[in-house]
Short mmCIF file of C-alpha atoms in Angstrom, two decimals:
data_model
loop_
_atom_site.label_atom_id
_atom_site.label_comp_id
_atom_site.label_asym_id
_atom_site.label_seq_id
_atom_site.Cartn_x
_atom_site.Cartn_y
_atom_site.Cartn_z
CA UNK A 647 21.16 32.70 -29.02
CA UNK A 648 24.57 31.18 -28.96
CA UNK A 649 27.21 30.22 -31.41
CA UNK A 650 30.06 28.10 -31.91
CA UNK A 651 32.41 31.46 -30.91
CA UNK A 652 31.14 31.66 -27.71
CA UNK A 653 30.10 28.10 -25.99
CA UNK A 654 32.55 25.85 -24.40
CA UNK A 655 30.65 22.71 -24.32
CA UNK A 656 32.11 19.43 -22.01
CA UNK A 657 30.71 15.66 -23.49
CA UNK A 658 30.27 12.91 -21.25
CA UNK A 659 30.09 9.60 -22.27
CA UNK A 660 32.19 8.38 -25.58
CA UNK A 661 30.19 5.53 -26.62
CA UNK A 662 28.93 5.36 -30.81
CA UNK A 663 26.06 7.89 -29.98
CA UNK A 664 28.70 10.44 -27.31
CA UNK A 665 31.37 9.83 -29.96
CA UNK A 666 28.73 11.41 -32.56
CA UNK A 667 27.40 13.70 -30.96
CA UNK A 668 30.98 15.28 -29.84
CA UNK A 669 32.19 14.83 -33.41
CA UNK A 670 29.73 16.83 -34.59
CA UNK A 671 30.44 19.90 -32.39
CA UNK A 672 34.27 19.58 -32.57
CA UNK A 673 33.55 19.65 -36.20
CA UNK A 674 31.95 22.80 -36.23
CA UNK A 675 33.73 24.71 -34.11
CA UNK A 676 32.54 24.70 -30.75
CA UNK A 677 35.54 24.50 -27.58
CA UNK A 678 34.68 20.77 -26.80
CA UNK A 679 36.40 18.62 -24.14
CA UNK A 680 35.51 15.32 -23.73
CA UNK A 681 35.32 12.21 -21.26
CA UNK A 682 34.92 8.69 -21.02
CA UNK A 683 35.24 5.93 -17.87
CA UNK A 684 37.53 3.64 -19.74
CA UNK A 685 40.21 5.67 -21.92
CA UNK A 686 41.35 5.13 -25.58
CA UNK A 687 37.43 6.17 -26.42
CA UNK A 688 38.64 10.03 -27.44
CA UNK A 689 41.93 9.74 -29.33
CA UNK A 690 39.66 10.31 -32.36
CA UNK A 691 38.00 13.52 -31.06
CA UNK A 692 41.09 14.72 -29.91
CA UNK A 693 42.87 14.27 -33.11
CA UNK A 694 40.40 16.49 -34.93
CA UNK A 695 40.49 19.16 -31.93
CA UNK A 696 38.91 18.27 -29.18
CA UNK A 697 40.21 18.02 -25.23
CA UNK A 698 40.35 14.91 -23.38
CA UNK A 699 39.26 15.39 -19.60
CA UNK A 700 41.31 12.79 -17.47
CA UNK A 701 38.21 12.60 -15.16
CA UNK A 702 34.10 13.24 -15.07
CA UNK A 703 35.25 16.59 -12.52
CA UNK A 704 37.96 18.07 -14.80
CA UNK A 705 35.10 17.94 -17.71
CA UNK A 706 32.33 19.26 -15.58
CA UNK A 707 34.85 22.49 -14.62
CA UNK A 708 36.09 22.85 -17.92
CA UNK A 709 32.52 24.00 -19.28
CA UNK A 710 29.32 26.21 -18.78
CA UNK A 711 27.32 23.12 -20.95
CA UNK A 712 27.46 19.22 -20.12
CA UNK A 713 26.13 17.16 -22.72
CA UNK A 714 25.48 13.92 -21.11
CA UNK A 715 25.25 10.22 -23.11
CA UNK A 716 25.63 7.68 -20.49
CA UNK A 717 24.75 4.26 -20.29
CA UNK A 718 21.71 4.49 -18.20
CA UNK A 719 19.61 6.53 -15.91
CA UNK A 720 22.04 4.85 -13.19
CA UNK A 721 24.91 5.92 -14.94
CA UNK A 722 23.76 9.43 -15.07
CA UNK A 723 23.45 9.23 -11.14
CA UNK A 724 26.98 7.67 -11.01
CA UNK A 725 28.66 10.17 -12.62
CA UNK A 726 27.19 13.25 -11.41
CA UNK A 727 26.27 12.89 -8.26
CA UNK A 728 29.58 13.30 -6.97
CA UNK A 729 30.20 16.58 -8.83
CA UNK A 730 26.66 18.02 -7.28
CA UNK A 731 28.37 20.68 -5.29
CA UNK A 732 30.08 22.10 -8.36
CA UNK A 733 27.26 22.01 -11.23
CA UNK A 734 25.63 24.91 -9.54
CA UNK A 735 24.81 27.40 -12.38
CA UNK A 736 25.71 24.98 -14.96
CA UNK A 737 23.41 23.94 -18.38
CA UNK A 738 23.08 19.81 -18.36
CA UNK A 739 21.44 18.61 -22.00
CA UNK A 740 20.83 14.26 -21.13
CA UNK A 741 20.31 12.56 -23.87
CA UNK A 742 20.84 9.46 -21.88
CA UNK A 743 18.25 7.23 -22.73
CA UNK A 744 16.02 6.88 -19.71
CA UNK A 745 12.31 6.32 -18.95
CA UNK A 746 9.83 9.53 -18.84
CA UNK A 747 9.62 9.04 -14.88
CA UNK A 748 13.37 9.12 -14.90
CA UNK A 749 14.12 11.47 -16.90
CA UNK A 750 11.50 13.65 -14.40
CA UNK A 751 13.58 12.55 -11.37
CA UNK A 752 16.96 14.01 -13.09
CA UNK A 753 14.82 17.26 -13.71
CA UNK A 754 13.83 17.95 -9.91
CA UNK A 755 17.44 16.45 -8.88
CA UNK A 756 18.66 18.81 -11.44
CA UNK A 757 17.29 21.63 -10.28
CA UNK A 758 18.14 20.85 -6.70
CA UNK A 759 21.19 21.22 -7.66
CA UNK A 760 21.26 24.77 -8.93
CA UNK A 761 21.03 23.35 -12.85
CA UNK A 762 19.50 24.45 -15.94
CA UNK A 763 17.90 20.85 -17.45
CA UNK A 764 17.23 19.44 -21.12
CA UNK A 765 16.09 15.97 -21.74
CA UNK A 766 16.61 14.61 -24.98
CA UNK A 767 15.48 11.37 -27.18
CA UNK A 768 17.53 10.74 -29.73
CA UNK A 769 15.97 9.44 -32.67
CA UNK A 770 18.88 8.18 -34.86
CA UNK A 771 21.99 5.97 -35.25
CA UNK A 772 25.01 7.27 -34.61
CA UNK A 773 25.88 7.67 -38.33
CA UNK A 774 22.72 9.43 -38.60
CA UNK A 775 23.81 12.46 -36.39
CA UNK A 776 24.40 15.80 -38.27
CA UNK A 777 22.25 14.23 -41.17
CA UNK A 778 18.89 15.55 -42.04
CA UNK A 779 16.94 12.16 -41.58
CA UNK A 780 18.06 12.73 -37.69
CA UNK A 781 15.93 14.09 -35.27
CA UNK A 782 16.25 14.80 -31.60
CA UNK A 783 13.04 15.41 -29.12
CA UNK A 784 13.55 17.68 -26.06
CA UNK A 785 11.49 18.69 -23.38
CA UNK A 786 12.42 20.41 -19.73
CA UNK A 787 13.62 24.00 -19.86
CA UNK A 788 12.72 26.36 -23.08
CA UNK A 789 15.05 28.94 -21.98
CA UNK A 790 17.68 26.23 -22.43
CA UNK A 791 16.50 24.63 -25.33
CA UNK A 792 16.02 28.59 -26.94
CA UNK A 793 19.48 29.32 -25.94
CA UNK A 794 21.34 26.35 -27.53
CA UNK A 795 18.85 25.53 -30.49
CA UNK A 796 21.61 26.33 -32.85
CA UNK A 797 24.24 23.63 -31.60
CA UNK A 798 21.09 21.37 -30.88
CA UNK A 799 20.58 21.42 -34.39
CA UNK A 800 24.01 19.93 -35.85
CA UNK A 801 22.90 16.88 -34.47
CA UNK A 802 19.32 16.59 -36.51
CA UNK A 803 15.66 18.43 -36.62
CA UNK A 804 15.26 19.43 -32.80
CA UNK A 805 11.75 19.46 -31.79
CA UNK A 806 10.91 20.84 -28.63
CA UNK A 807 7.35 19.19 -26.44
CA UNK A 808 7.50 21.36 -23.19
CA UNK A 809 8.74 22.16 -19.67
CA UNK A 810 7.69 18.29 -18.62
CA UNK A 811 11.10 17.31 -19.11
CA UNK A 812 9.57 13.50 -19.26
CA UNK A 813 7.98 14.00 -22.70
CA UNK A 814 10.79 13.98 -24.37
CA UNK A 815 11.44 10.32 -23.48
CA UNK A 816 7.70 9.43 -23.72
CA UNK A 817 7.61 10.20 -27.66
CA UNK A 818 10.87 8.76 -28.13
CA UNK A 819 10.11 5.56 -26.62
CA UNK A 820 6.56 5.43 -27.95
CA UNK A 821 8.17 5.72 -31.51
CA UNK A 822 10.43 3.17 -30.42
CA UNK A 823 7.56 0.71 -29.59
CA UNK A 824 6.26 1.26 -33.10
CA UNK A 825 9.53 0.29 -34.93
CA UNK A 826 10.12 -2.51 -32.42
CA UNK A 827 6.58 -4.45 -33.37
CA UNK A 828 7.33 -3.53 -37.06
CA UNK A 829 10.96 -5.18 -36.98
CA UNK A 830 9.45 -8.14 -35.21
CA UNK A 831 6.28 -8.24 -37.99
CA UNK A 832 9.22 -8.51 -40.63
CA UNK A 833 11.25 -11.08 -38.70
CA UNK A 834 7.93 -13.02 -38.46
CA UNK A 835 7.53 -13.07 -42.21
CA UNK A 836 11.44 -14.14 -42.74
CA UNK A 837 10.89 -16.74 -41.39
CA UNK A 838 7.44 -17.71 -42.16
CA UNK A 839 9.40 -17.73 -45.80
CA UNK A 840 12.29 -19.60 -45.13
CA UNK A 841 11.12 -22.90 -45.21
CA UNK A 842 10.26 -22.57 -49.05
CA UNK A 843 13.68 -21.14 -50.06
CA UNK A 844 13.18 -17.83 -49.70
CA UNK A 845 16.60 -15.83 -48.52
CA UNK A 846 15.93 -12.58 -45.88
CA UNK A 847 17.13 -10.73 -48.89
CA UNK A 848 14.83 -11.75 -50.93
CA UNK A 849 11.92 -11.25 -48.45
CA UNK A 850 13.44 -7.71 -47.29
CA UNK A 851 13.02 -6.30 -51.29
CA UNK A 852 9.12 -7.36 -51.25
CA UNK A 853 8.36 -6.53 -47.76
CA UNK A 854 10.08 -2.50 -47.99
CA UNK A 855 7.61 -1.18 -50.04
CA UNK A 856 4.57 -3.30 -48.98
CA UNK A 857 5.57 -1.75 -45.85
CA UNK A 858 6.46 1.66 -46.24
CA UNK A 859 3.22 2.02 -48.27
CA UNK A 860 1.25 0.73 -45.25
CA UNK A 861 2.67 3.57 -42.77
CA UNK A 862 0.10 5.70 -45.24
CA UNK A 863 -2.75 4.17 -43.19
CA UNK A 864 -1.79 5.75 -39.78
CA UNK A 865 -3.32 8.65 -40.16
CA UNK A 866 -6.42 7.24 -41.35
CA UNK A 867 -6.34 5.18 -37.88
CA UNK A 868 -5.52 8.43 -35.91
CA UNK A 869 -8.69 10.41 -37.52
CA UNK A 870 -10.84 7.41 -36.42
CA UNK A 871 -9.50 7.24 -32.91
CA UNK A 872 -9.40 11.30 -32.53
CA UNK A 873 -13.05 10.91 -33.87
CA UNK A 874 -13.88 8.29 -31.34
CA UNK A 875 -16.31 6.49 -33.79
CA UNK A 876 -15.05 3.31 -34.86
CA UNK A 877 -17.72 2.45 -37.09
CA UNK A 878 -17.08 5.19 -39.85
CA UNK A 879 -17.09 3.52 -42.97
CA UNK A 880 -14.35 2.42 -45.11
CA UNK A 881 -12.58 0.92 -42.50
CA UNK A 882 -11.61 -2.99 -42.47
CA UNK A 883 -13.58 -4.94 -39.86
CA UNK A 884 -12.23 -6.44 -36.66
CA UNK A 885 -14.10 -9.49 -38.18
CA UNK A 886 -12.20 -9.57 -41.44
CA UNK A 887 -9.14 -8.99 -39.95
CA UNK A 888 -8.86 -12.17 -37.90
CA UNK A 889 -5.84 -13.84 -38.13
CA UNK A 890 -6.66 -17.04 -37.95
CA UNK A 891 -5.01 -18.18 -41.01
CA UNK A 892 -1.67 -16.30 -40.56
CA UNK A 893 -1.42 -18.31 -37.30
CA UNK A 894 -2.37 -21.36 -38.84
CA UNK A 895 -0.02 -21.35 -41.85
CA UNK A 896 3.01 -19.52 -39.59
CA UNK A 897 2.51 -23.37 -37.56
CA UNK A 898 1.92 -25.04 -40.49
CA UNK A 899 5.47 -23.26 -41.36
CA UNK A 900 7.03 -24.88 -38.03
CA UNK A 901 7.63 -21.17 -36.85
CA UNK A 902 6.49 -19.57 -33.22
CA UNK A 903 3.45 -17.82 -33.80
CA UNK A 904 3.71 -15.74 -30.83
CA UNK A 905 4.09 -12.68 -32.45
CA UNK A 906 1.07 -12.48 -34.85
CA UNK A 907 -0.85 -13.82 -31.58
CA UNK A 908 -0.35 -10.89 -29.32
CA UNK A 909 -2.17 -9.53 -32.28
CA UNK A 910 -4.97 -11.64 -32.90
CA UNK A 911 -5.45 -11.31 -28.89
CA UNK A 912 -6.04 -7.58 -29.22
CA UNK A 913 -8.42 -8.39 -32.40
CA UNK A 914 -10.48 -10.99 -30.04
CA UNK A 915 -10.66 -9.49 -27.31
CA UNK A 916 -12.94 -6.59 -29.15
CA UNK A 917 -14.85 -9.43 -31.13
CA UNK A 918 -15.67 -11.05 -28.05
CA UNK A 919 -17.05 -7.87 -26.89
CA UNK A 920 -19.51 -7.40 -29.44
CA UNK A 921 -17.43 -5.07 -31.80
CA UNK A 922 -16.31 -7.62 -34.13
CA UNK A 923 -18.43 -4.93 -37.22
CA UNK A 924 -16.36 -1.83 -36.18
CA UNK A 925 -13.26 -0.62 -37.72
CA UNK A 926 -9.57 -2.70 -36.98
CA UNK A 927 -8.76 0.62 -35.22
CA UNK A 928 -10.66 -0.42 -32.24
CA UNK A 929 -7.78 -2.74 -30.93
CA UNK A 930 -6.37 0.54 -29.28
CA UNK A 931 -8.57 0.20 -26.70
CA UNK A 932 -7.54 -3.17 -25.87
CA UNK A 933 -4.09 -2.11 -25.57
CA UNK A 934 -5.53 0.97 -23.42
CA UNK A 935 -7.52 -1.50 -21.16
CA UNK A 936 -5.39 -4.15 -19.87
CA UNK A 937 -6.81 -7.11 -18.32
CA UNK A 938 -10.38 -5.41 -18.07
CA UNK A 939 -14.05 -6.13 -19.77
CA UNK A 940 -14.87 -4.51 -22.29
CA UNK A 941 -18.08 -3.22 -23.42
#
């Protein structure tokens, strides 16, 4: 284990979420120098203690630990590739948001290089960051993530899925798929409302509990697709869950309806192959089965 006495730790990339991140450590202790493309980003930082780096080199030498928060996968590429020939022996934490097959491809570059790889999804807001509400998914080296666990976890829970350093971004961006779809369901409903009067305040104080008390269903849906018997009972039918008249009154509304049909696609497509008595959980395997028949 390591502590704040004994880690110099370099941060690359001063957006909100770098700006955070480095906040947090400079906070607490930790030797932190820090580095952005355009300047102005760190006068913050370095007014509560931290270095500025006048280039992505002078940060990478100052420190044994790169935390990078970049742009993009590209930007990741951009910075470091330059600087291969002196990471050897280095620790690099990304918490770059990239894809899972991406964040695989920094991995094997990574160790190609001669360094020690983390990937990380962060699942926060910047203002979130050193809160407990935050939490940050890793996956790529354990010996790394072991080693700086307890500056890992200023930042929020840290939850560690393996050596595949892609799983890491697979969870985070599965999670992310889930809130996306739930922001658009509540959009949908805004302004399925509007028309009558209704403010997105007003809407926003009915639909937050209705829909945090729903979330209480998933793992009712996971048992029945762990299970792999959609017919168990107490479950709400494919069949009565066609939304026919959501679609109808969302037009009737003068509103796109596209949203609540990508869902009432999933919910046919199952009907249509005979499973229209089995449980609403079933639509999972229309989303697993693109484009073919179903039986």
């Amino acid at each position: 284990m390591t502590t704040n006495d004994s880690v110099q730790v370099s941060v690359l990339g001063l957006g909100a979420m770098g700006s955070a991140l480095a906040g947090a450590l400079v906070k607490t202790g930790y030797a932190t120098t820090v580095w952005n493309r355009s300047p102005g980003k760190a006068d913050d930082l370095v007014a509560q203690g931290a270095k500025v780096a006048a280039a992505a080199g002078d940060a990478v030498r100052a420190s044994q630990l790169l935390i990078v928060c970049l742009l993009d996968h590209a930007s990741v590429h951009e910075v470091l590739d330059p600087l291969s020939n002196e990471l050897a022996g280095r620790t690099l934490i990304n918490v770059t948001t990239t894809s899972p097959a991406q964040s695989r491809e920094l991995a094997g570059w990574a160790a190609h290089a001669g360094v020690a790889y983390l990937d990380g999804g962060i699942m926060a807001v910047p203002n979130m960051i050193g809160q407990p509400e935050a939490s940050i998914l890793y996956s790529g080296s354990a010996d790394v993530f072991n080693q700086y666990k307890p500056l890992l976890d200023l930042w929020g829970t840290s939850t560690y899925f393996g050596e595949d350093a892609g799983l890491a971004s697979l969870y985070d961006l599965a999670l992310l798929a889930g809130m996306y779809v739930m922001f658009a369901g509540f959009l949908h409903g805004t302004a399925m409302v509007a028309p009558a009067g209704v403010t997105a305040g007003e809407f926003a104080a009915m639909a937050t509990p209705w829909l945090t008390a729903m979330t209480g269903a998933f793992q009712g849906f996971a048992a029945v697709i762990d299970g792999g018997d959609y017919t168990v009972e107490g479950q709400q039918s494919l069949e009565f869950s066609n939304l026919g008249d959501l679609l109808a009154a969302s037009s009737a509304q003068g509103i796109s309806t596209e949203v609540v049909a990508m869902v009432q696609r999933l919910i046919q497509r199952q009907i249509d192959a005979g499973h229209g008595e089995e449980g609403f959980a079933r639509i999972i395997e229309s989303i697993k089965q693109p484009g073919q028949e179903l039986t």
